[in-house]
Amino acid sequence: MMNTILYIHGYGSTGEAMKARLLREMYPEAQVLSPTLDYDHIPPFDILRELQTFIDAHLPELIVGSSMGGYYALCCTQFFSGPVWCINPVRDIRKTLRCIIPEEVKSTPLAQTMLHEYERFDDEVFRHLHPADGQLRFALSTDDELLGDHHALLTLFPNHGAVVWKDHCGHRFLRFTELKDVIVSP
């Protein structure tokens, strides 16, 4: 059993996200850590450094990330060698951010700067990831209304380990508790 699990929340969420609470209920013997990350105001390179510092300090044995948190969980494979579960992770950060940032915010200088920083981060970090064989595990919804078809994600990471597909759960992956037996399996 895992002693420490790091959960990385999605965009517009917090460290007290529903999946963090569900992980605590699913694995009461584990310590589930879930810091709140400010995706709107902190550049992605700084968020990744923040996650690396957090991982170095707390030594989780497993990372679980959802949506944008799944994107960052993927990026953590640069310095984390344990298993990483990605729940409907963002693959195309440019397209996704343009969909989820409200129209009235997109044109602000801060939003324009952050979009540029995410594009640079995607080009310099995400597109160059090489996780260990089997390190990545995916829980993917067949009806993800935000990200669509996840097959391109699997093509990006062909050396992935487990893949769990679920119907009727949407982007929020409403059937998350059904992963209880597989998340902590070797």
XYZ file of N, CA and C in Angstrom:
558
model
N 0.845 -1.194 0.000
C 0.000 0.000 0.000
C 0.880 1.244 0.000
N 0.428 2.248 -0.663
C 1.143 3.520 -0.728
C 0.983 4.276 0.592
N 2.082 4.809 1.107
C 2.013 5.611 2.326
C 1.664 7.054 2.044
N 2.213 7.601 0.931
C 1.981 9.001 0.600
C 1.617 9.122 -0.870
N 0.499 9.798 -1.122
C 0.007 10.025 -2.480
C -0.080 11.525 -2.694
N 0.453 11.995 -3.809
C 0.314 13.400 -4.187
C -0.802 13.490 -5.211
N -1.795 14.337 -4.931
C -2.848 14.603 -5.905
C -2.646 16.013 -6.452
N -2.659 16.149 -7.783
C -2.527 17.449 -8.439
C -3.861 17.786 -9.090
N -4.488 18.835 -8.591
C -5.832 19.225 -9.037
C -5.813 19.872 -10.418
N -6.988 19.982 -10.999
C -7.149 20.585 -12.310
C -7.347 22.091 -12.248
N -7.479 22.680 -13.418
C -7.681 24.126 -13.569
C -9.005 24.529 -12.922
N -8.984 25.629 -12.191
C -10.203 26.131 -11.559
C -10.566 25.391 -10.289
N -9.685 24.543 -9.810
C -9.940 23.761 -8.615
C -8.936 24.151 -7.531
N -8.913 23.375 -6.450
C -7.995 23.640 -5.341
C -7.465 22.312 -4.805
N -6.605 22.419 -3.824
C -6.077 21.236 -3.166
C -7.125 20.448 -2.410
N -8.271 21.035 -2.179
C -9.367 20.330 -1.512
C -10.407 19.838 -2.521
N -9.960 19.569 -3.714
C -10.843 19.090 -4.781
C -11.514 17.776 -4.395
N -12.599 17.495 -5.069
C -13.361 16.279 -4.800
C -12.489 15.022 -4.921
N -11.654 14.943 -5.942
C -10.828 13.744 -6.104
C -9.812 13.601 -4.965
N -9.304 14.696 -4.444
C -8.402 14.615 -3.280
C -9.165 14.041 -2.092
N -10.379 14.509 -1.893
C -11.198 13.976 -0.789
C -11.533 12.504 -1.018
N -11.849 12.155 -2.254
C -12.157 10.755 -2.561
C -10.935 9.862 -2.350
N -9.751 10.336 -2.726
C -8.537 9.549 -2.489
C -8.354 9.288 -0.992
N -8.643 10.291 -0.172
C -8.518 10.114 1.284
C -9.518 9.080 1.797
N -10.717 9.069 1.207
C -11.725 8.069 1.602
C -11.357 6.683 1.070
N -10.844 6.625 -0.145
C -10.505 5.352 -0.772
C -9.307 4.682 -0.088
N -8.371 5.497 0.394
C -7.138 4.981 1.002
C -6.902 5.658 2.346
N -7.716 5.349 3.352
C -7.616 6.045 4.640
C -6.276 5.838 5.348
N -5.565 4.770 5.021
C -4.270 4.517 5.651
C -3.140 5.329 5.009
N -3.392 5.948 3.874
C -2.372 6.736 3.177
C -2.512 8.219 3.522
N -1.407 8.917 3.427
C -1.433 10.367 3.541
C -1.597 10.910 2.124
N -2.700 11.616 1.878
C -2.950 12.208 0.570
C -2.664 13.697 0.675
N -1.659 14.138 -0.067
C -1.251 15.540 -0.078
C -1.752 16.177 -1.362
N -2.277 17.377 -1.242
C -2.818 18.041 -2.425
C -2.667 19.561 -2.278
N -1.535 20.086 -2.726
C -1.342 21.530 -2.627
C -2.246 22.267 -3.613
N -2.606 23.489 -3.276
C -3.367 24.332 -4.194
C -2.373 25.079 -5.078
N -2.567 24.954 -6.374
C -1.686 25.587 -7.356
C -2.435 26.699 -8.074
N -1.762 27.799 -8.315
C -2.380 28.964 -8.950
C -2.028 28.994 -10.433
N -2.798 28.271 -11.227
C -2.530 28.162 -12.657
C -2.740 29.484 -13.405
N -3.521 30.391 -12.842
C -3.818 31.654 -13.519
C -2.729 32.708 -13.363
N -1.969 32.642 -12.280
C -1.034 33.721 -11.984
C 0.429 33.294 -11.878
N 0.675 32.007 -11.733
C 2.048 31.514 -11.593
C 2.450 30.850 -12.911
N 3.555 31.266 -13.494
C 3.982 30.664 -14.762
C 4.227 29.152 -14.614
N 4.003 28.399 -15.682
C 4.099 26.942 -15.607
C 5.477 26.425 -15.183
N 6.554 27.096 -15.597
C 7.886 26.659 -15.169
C 8.002 26.751 -13.644
N 7.407 27.800 -13.062
C 7.432 27.973 -11.603
C 6.548 26.944 -10.903
N 5.415 26.623 -11.505
C 4.551 25.592 -10.911
C 5.275 24.253 -10.898
N 5.960 23.921 -11.979
C 6.687 22.656 -12.014
C 7.801 22.645 -10.957
N 8.500 23.773 -10.788
C 9.528 23.849 -9.731
C 8.886 23.706 -8.353
N 7.712 24.319 -8.172
C 6.980 24.194 -6.906
C 6.627 22.729 -6.637
N 6.177 22.033 -7.663
C 5.856 20.609 -7.511
C 7.108 19.793 -7.207
N 8.223 20.112 -7.863
C 9.452 19.374 -7.596
C 9.903 19.580 -6.146
N 9.828 20.804 -5.660
C 10.186 21.096 -4.268
C 9.265 20.344 -3.319
N 7.981 20.322 -3.629
C 6.996 19.620 -2.807
C 7.293 18.119 -2.784
N 7.591 17.557 -3.936
C 7.900 16.119 -4.038
C 9.179 15.800 -3.272
N 10.196 16.636 -3.422
C 11.454 16.419 -2.700
C 11.252 16.476 -1.188
N 10.353 17.341 -0.742
C 10.107 17.495 0.698
C 9.243 16.381 1.280
N 8.275 15.877 0.513
C 7.284 14.929 1.050
C 7.445 13.494 0.562
N 8.244 13.287 -0.474
C 8.554 11.957 -1.003
C 7.332 11.061 -1.239
N 6.383 11.526 -2.039
C 5.241 10.655 -2.339
C 5.695 9.432 -3.125
N 4.930 8.379 -2.985
C 5.226 7.153 -3.719
C 4.407 7.045 -4.995
N 3.387 7.893 -5.108
C 2.452 7.850 -6.228
C 1.946 9.258 -6.483
N 1.783 9.603 -7.758
C 1.162 10.872 -8.131
C -0.112 10.558 -8.899
N -1.172 11.284 -8.565
C -2.430 11.228 -9.305
C -2.745 12.657 -9.722
N -2.995 12.870 -10.999
C -3.339 14.205 -11.478
C -4.540 14.139 -12.389
N -5.380 15.151 -12.304
C -6.600 15.175 -13.096
C -6.631 16.409 -13.983
N -6.949 16.224 -15.248
C -7.089 17.293 -16.220
C -5.783 18.076 -16.321
N -5.764 19.355 -15.970
C -4.526 20.118 -16.015
C -3.533 19.569 -14.987
N -4.041 19.056 -13.885
C -3.178 18.386 -12.917
C -2.560 17.130 -13.507
N -3.271 16.475 -14.422
C -2.716 15.330 -15.129
C -1.597 15.746 -16.068
N -1.756 16.902 -16.683
C -0.703 17.481 -17.532
C 0.557 17.696 -16.702
N 0.396 18.301 -15.522
C 1.549 18.526 -14.649
C 2.099 17.210 -14.089
N 1.226 16.256 -13.812
C 1.703 14.948 -13.343
C 2.598 14.320 -14.416
N 2.194 14.426 -15.672
C 3.029 13.942 -16.764
C 4.388 14.635 -16.741
N 4.381 15.950 -16.535
C 5.626 16.720 -16.521
C 6.515 16.348 -15.331
N 5.924 15.910 -14.245
C 6.707 15.503 -13.068
C 7.557 14.266 -13.340
N 7.267 13.546 -14.415
C 8.066 12.350 -14.711
C 9.513 12.704 -15.048
N 9.825 13.980 -15.231
C 11.217 14.405 -15.425
C 12.058 14.136 -14.184
N 11.414 14.191 -13.008
C 12.171 14.072 -11.758
C 11.533 13.114 -10.756
N 10.426 12.511 -11.103
C 9.743 11.558 -10.225
C 9.740 10.204 -10.920
N 10.186 9.162 -10.227
C 10.315 7.865 -10.886
C 9.216 6.866 -10.517
N 8.320 7.243 -9.607
C 7.251 6.336 -9.213
C 6.098 6.347 -10.193
N 5.056 5.567 -9.892
C 3.896 5.520 -10.782
C 3.123 6.838 -10.797
N 2.588 7.159 -11.958
C 1.833 8.395 -12.165
C 0.514 8.042 -12.844
N -0.595 8.333 -12.153
C -1.932 8.138 -12.724
C -2.432 9.471 -13.250
N -2.826 9.491 -14.504
C -3.345 10.697 -15.142
C -4.805 10.464 -15.486
N -5.676 11.273 -14.900
C -7.115 11.155 -15.106
C -7.530 12.215 -16.138
N -7.938 11.779 -17.315
C -8.312 12.702 -18.396
C -7.350 13.881 -18.478
N -6.042 13.612 -18.661
C -5.088 14.716 -18.656
C -5.162 15.575 -19.912
N -4.859 16.834 -19.747
C -4.750 17.749 -20.876
C -3.557 17.308 -21.720
N -3.736 17.283 -23.005
C -2.662 16.948 -23.935
C -2.267 18.171 -24.744
N -3.242 18.887 -25.240
C -2.985 20.078 -26.059
C -3.305 21.307 -25.202
N -2.294 21.779 -24.466
C -2.500 22.868 -23.508
C -2.963 24.147 -24.189
N -2.466 24.432 -25.366
C -2.852 25.658 -26.074
C -4.355 25.668 -26.352
N -4.815 24.607 -26.962
C -6.233 24.503 -27.327
C -7.118 24.488 -26.080
N -6.706 23.727 -25.070
C -7.524 23.596 -23.863
C -7.650 24.925 -23.130
N -6.547 25.642 -22.951
C -6.616 26.925 -22.253
C -7.481 27.919 -23.012
N -7.403 27.892 -24.315
C -8.237 28.812 -25.096
C -9.728 28.482 -24.941
N -10.028 27.232 -24.615
C -11.425 26.825 -24.407
C -11.918 27.156 -22.999
N -11.050 27.070 -22.005
C -11.527 27.193 -20.631
C -11.370 28.592 -20.029
N -10.481 29.402 -20.591
C -10.347 30.768 -20.072
C -11.513 31.588 -20.618
N -12.248 32.265 -19.735
C -13.390 33.067 -20.193
C -12.964 34.127 -21.215
N -13.823 34.390 -22.182
C -13.531 35.336 -23.268
C -13.082 36.699 -22.742
N -13.762 37.203 -21.718
C -13.434 38.536 -21.207
C -12.066 38.580 -20.527
N -11.525 37.426 -20.172
C -10.220 37.356 -19.513
C -9.102 37.138 -20.532
N -9.390 36.433 -21.622
C -8.368 36.065 -22.607
C -7.564 37.244 -23.136
N -8.198 38.390 -23.282
C -7.517 39.538 -23.881
C -6.732 40.371 -22.873
N -6.806 40.049 -21.599
C -6.062 40.826 -20.607
C -4.564 40.558 -20.750
N -3.744 41.526 -20.380
C -2.285 41.318 -20.481
C -1.804 40.094 -19.696
N -2.353 39.878 -18.503
C -1.932 38.726 -17.709
C -2.268 37.421 -18.437
N -3.478 37.309 -18.963
C -3.879 36.095 -19.677
C -3.018 35.886 -20.914
N -2.723 36.937 -21.628
C -1.877 36.815 -22.821
C -0.475 36.345 -22.442
N 0.061 36.887 -21.345
C 1.380 36.461 -20.870
C 1.356 34.998 -20.468
N 0.322 34.592 -19.726
C 0.240 33.202 -19.272
C 0.061 32.243 -20.454
N -0.753 32.612 -21.425
C -0.915 31.762 -22.611
C 0.425 31.592 -23.329
N 1.169 32.675 -23.445
C 2.491 32.596 -24.073
C 3.417 31.688 -23.260
N 3.399 31.837 -21.938
C 4.248 31.005 -21.079
C 3.883 29.526 -21.194
N 2.586 29.222 -21.268
C 2.176 27.823 -21.421
C 2.586 27.269 -22.778
N 2.520 28.090 -23.814
C 2.969 27.635 -25.129
C 4.466 27.323 -25.103
N 5.243 28.191 -24.468
C 6.687 27.978 -24.356
C 6.983 26.724 -23.525
N 6.256 26.576 -22.413
C 6.420 25.420 -21.535
C 6.102 24.124 -22.290
N 5.009 24.158 -23.041
C 4.610 22.982 -23.814
C 5.716 22.594 -24.802
N 6.260 23.591 -25.484
C 7.326 23.329 -26.463
C 8.623 22.870 -25.812
N 8.963 23.451 -24.665
C 10.259 23.170 -24.046
C 10.235 21.995 -23.068
N 9.076 21.700 -22.489
C 9.011 20.653 -21.467
C 8.126 19.492 -21.912
N 6.840 19.757 -22.087
C 5.882 18.675 -22.324
C 6.222 17.843 -23.554
N 6.563 18.495 -24.633
C 6.836 17.776 -25.896
C 8.116 16.950 -25.855
N 8.889 17.076 -24.776
C 10.163 16.354 -24.673
C 10.172 15.332 -23.540
N 9.003 15.009 -23.011
C 8.947 14.053 -21.910
C 9.230 12.640 -22.402
N 9.948 11.889 -21.568
C 10.240 10.486 -21.856
C 10.085 9.681 -20.568
N 8.826 9.460 -20.137
C 8.618 8.685 -18.902
C 9.170 7.266 -19.040
N 9.491 6.682 -17.904
C 9.976 5.306 -17.887
C 8.891 4.368 -18.404
N 9.300 3.255 -18.948
C 8.347 2.252 -19.436
C 7.380 1.860 -18.325
N 6.106 1.970 -18.599
C 5.071 1.553 -17.663
C 4.806 2.524 -16.523
N 5.570 3.615 -16.428
C 5.386 4.565 -15.328
C 4.026 5.256 -15.388
N 3.590 5.594 -16.590
C 2.321 6.308 -16.763
C 1.163 5.334 -16.804
N 0.117 5.696 -16.080
C -1.134 4.950 -16.120
C -2.233 5.977 -16.389
N -3.178 5.602 -17.202
C -4.215 6.538 -17.604
C -5.600 6.018 -17.249
N -6.438 6.915 -16.742
C -7.870 6.666 -16.593
C -8.538 7.683 -17.511
N -9.202 7.180 -18.543
C -9.716 8.032 -19.606
C -11.200 7.810 -19.810
N -11.884 8.899 -20.001
C -13.312 8.851 -20.248
C -13.566 8.763 -21.750
N -14.464 7.892 -22.135
C -14.819 7.775 -23.549
C -15.731 8.917 -23.992
N -16.262 9.665 -23.028
C -17.180 10.759 -23.359
C -16.708 12.078 -22.748
N -15.424 12.393 -22.919
C -14.830 13.613 -22.380
C -15.265 14.798 -23.236
N -16.191 15.576 -22.724
C -16.761 16.686 -23.479
C -15.798 17.864 -23.633
N -14.758 17.944 -22.826
C -13.785 19.034 -22.924
C -12.605 18.660 -23.812
N -12.029 17.491 -23.605
C -10.803 17.119 -24.304
C -11.023 16.205 -25.496
N -12.197 15.611 -25.588
C -12.491 14.748 -26.737
C -11.789 13.413 -26.669
N -11.368 12.941 -27.815
C -10.755 11.619 -27.954
C -9.337 11.612 -27.371
N -9.067 10.649 -26.516
C -7.765 10.564 -25.846
C -6.760 9.663 -26.566
N -7.105 9.119 -27.707
C -6.188 8.198 -28.383
C -4.873 8.874 -28.791
N -4.913 10.168 -29.141
C -3.675 10.886 -29.503
C -2.729 10.974 -28.305
N -3.279 11.054 -27.112
C -2.460 11.077 -25.893
C -1.675 9.778 -25.758
N -2.343 8.670 -25.994
C -1.681 7.371 -25.889
C -0.597 7.215 -26.947
N -0.783 7.853 -28.085
C 0.234 7.833 -29.135
C 1.468 8.633 -28.711
N 1.245 9.730 -27.977
C 2.369 10.534 -27.480
C 3.220 9.760 -26.473
N 2.592 8.883 -25.704
C 3.273 8.125 -24.659
C 3.057 6.629 -24.886
N 3.659 6.068 -25.928
C 3.393 4.669 -26.289
C 3.902 3.647 -25.265
N 4.790 4.059 -24.369
C 5.322 3.122 -23.376
C 4.539 3.159 -22.063
N 3.302 3.662 -22.132
C 2.461 3.737 -20.933
C 2.165 2.340 -20.382
N 1.762 2.332 -19.124
C 1.358 1.083 -18.489
C -0.145 0.920 -18.641
N -0.840 0.814 -17.532
C -2.280 0.556 -17.529
C -3.071 1.697 -18.165
N -4.148 1.323 -18.844
C -5.124 2.279 -19.365
C -6.499 1.749 -18.985
N -7.253 2.574 -18.288
C -8.617 2.214 -17.900
C -9.551 3.180 -18.618
N -10.443 2.642 -19.414
C -11.446 3.440 -20.121
C -12.766 3.307 -19.376
N -13.467 4.413 -19.202
C -14.789 4.392 -18.570
C -15.765 5.198 -19.418
N -16.958 4.655 -19.572
C -18.049 5.347 -20.254
C -18.859 6.141 -19.240
N -19.602 7.103 -19.736
C -20.598 7.825 -18.938
C -20.009 8.489 -17.695
N -18.865 9.153 -17.859
C -18.321 9.884 -16.711
C -17.788 11.257 -17.081
N -17.739 11.605 -18.351
C -17.360 12.946 -18.784
C -15.955 13.353 -18.366
N -15.648 14.616 -18.615
C -14.313 15.109 -18.293
C -14.011 15.025 -16.798
N -15.008 15.258 -15.989
C -14.795 15.220 -14.533
C -14.524 13.807 -14.010
N -14.661 12.815 -14.836
C -14.440 11.410 -14.506
C -15.228 11.034 -13.242
N -16.539 11.093 -13.395
C -17.440 10.885 -12.271
C -17.407 9.468 -11.696
N -16.737 8.558 -12.371
C -16.641 7.175 -11.869
C -15.263 6.931 -11.223
N -14.676 7.967 -10.652
C -13.333 7.923 -10.086
C -13.165 6.842 -9.021
N -14.151 6.671 -8.161
C -14.018 5.684 -7.077
C -13.898 4.251 -7.617
N -14.328 4.026 -8.846
C -14.186 2.692 -9.443
C -12.728 2.340 -9.744
N -11.837 3.292 -9.586
C -10.417 3.048 -9.821
C -9.691 2.577 -8.550
N -10.414 2.461 -7.465
C -9.788 2.142 -6.172
C -8.841 0.961 -6.246
N -9.232 -0.121 -6.854
C -8.400 -1.322 -6.874
C -7.215 -1.238 -7.830
N -7.254 -0.309 -8.791
C -6.153 -0.252 -9.750
C -5.128 0.844 -9.448
N -5.519 1.924 -8.805
C -4.598 3.037 -8.576
C -3.374 2.604 -7.770
N -3.568 1.831 -6.738
C -2.431 1.455 -5.901
C -1.829 0.094 -6.264
N -2.318 -0.512 -7.333
C -1.748 -1.798 -7.734
C -0.388 -1.573 -8.407
N 0.524 -2.531 -8.266
C 1.877 -2.343 -8.850
C 1.888 -2.258 -10.357
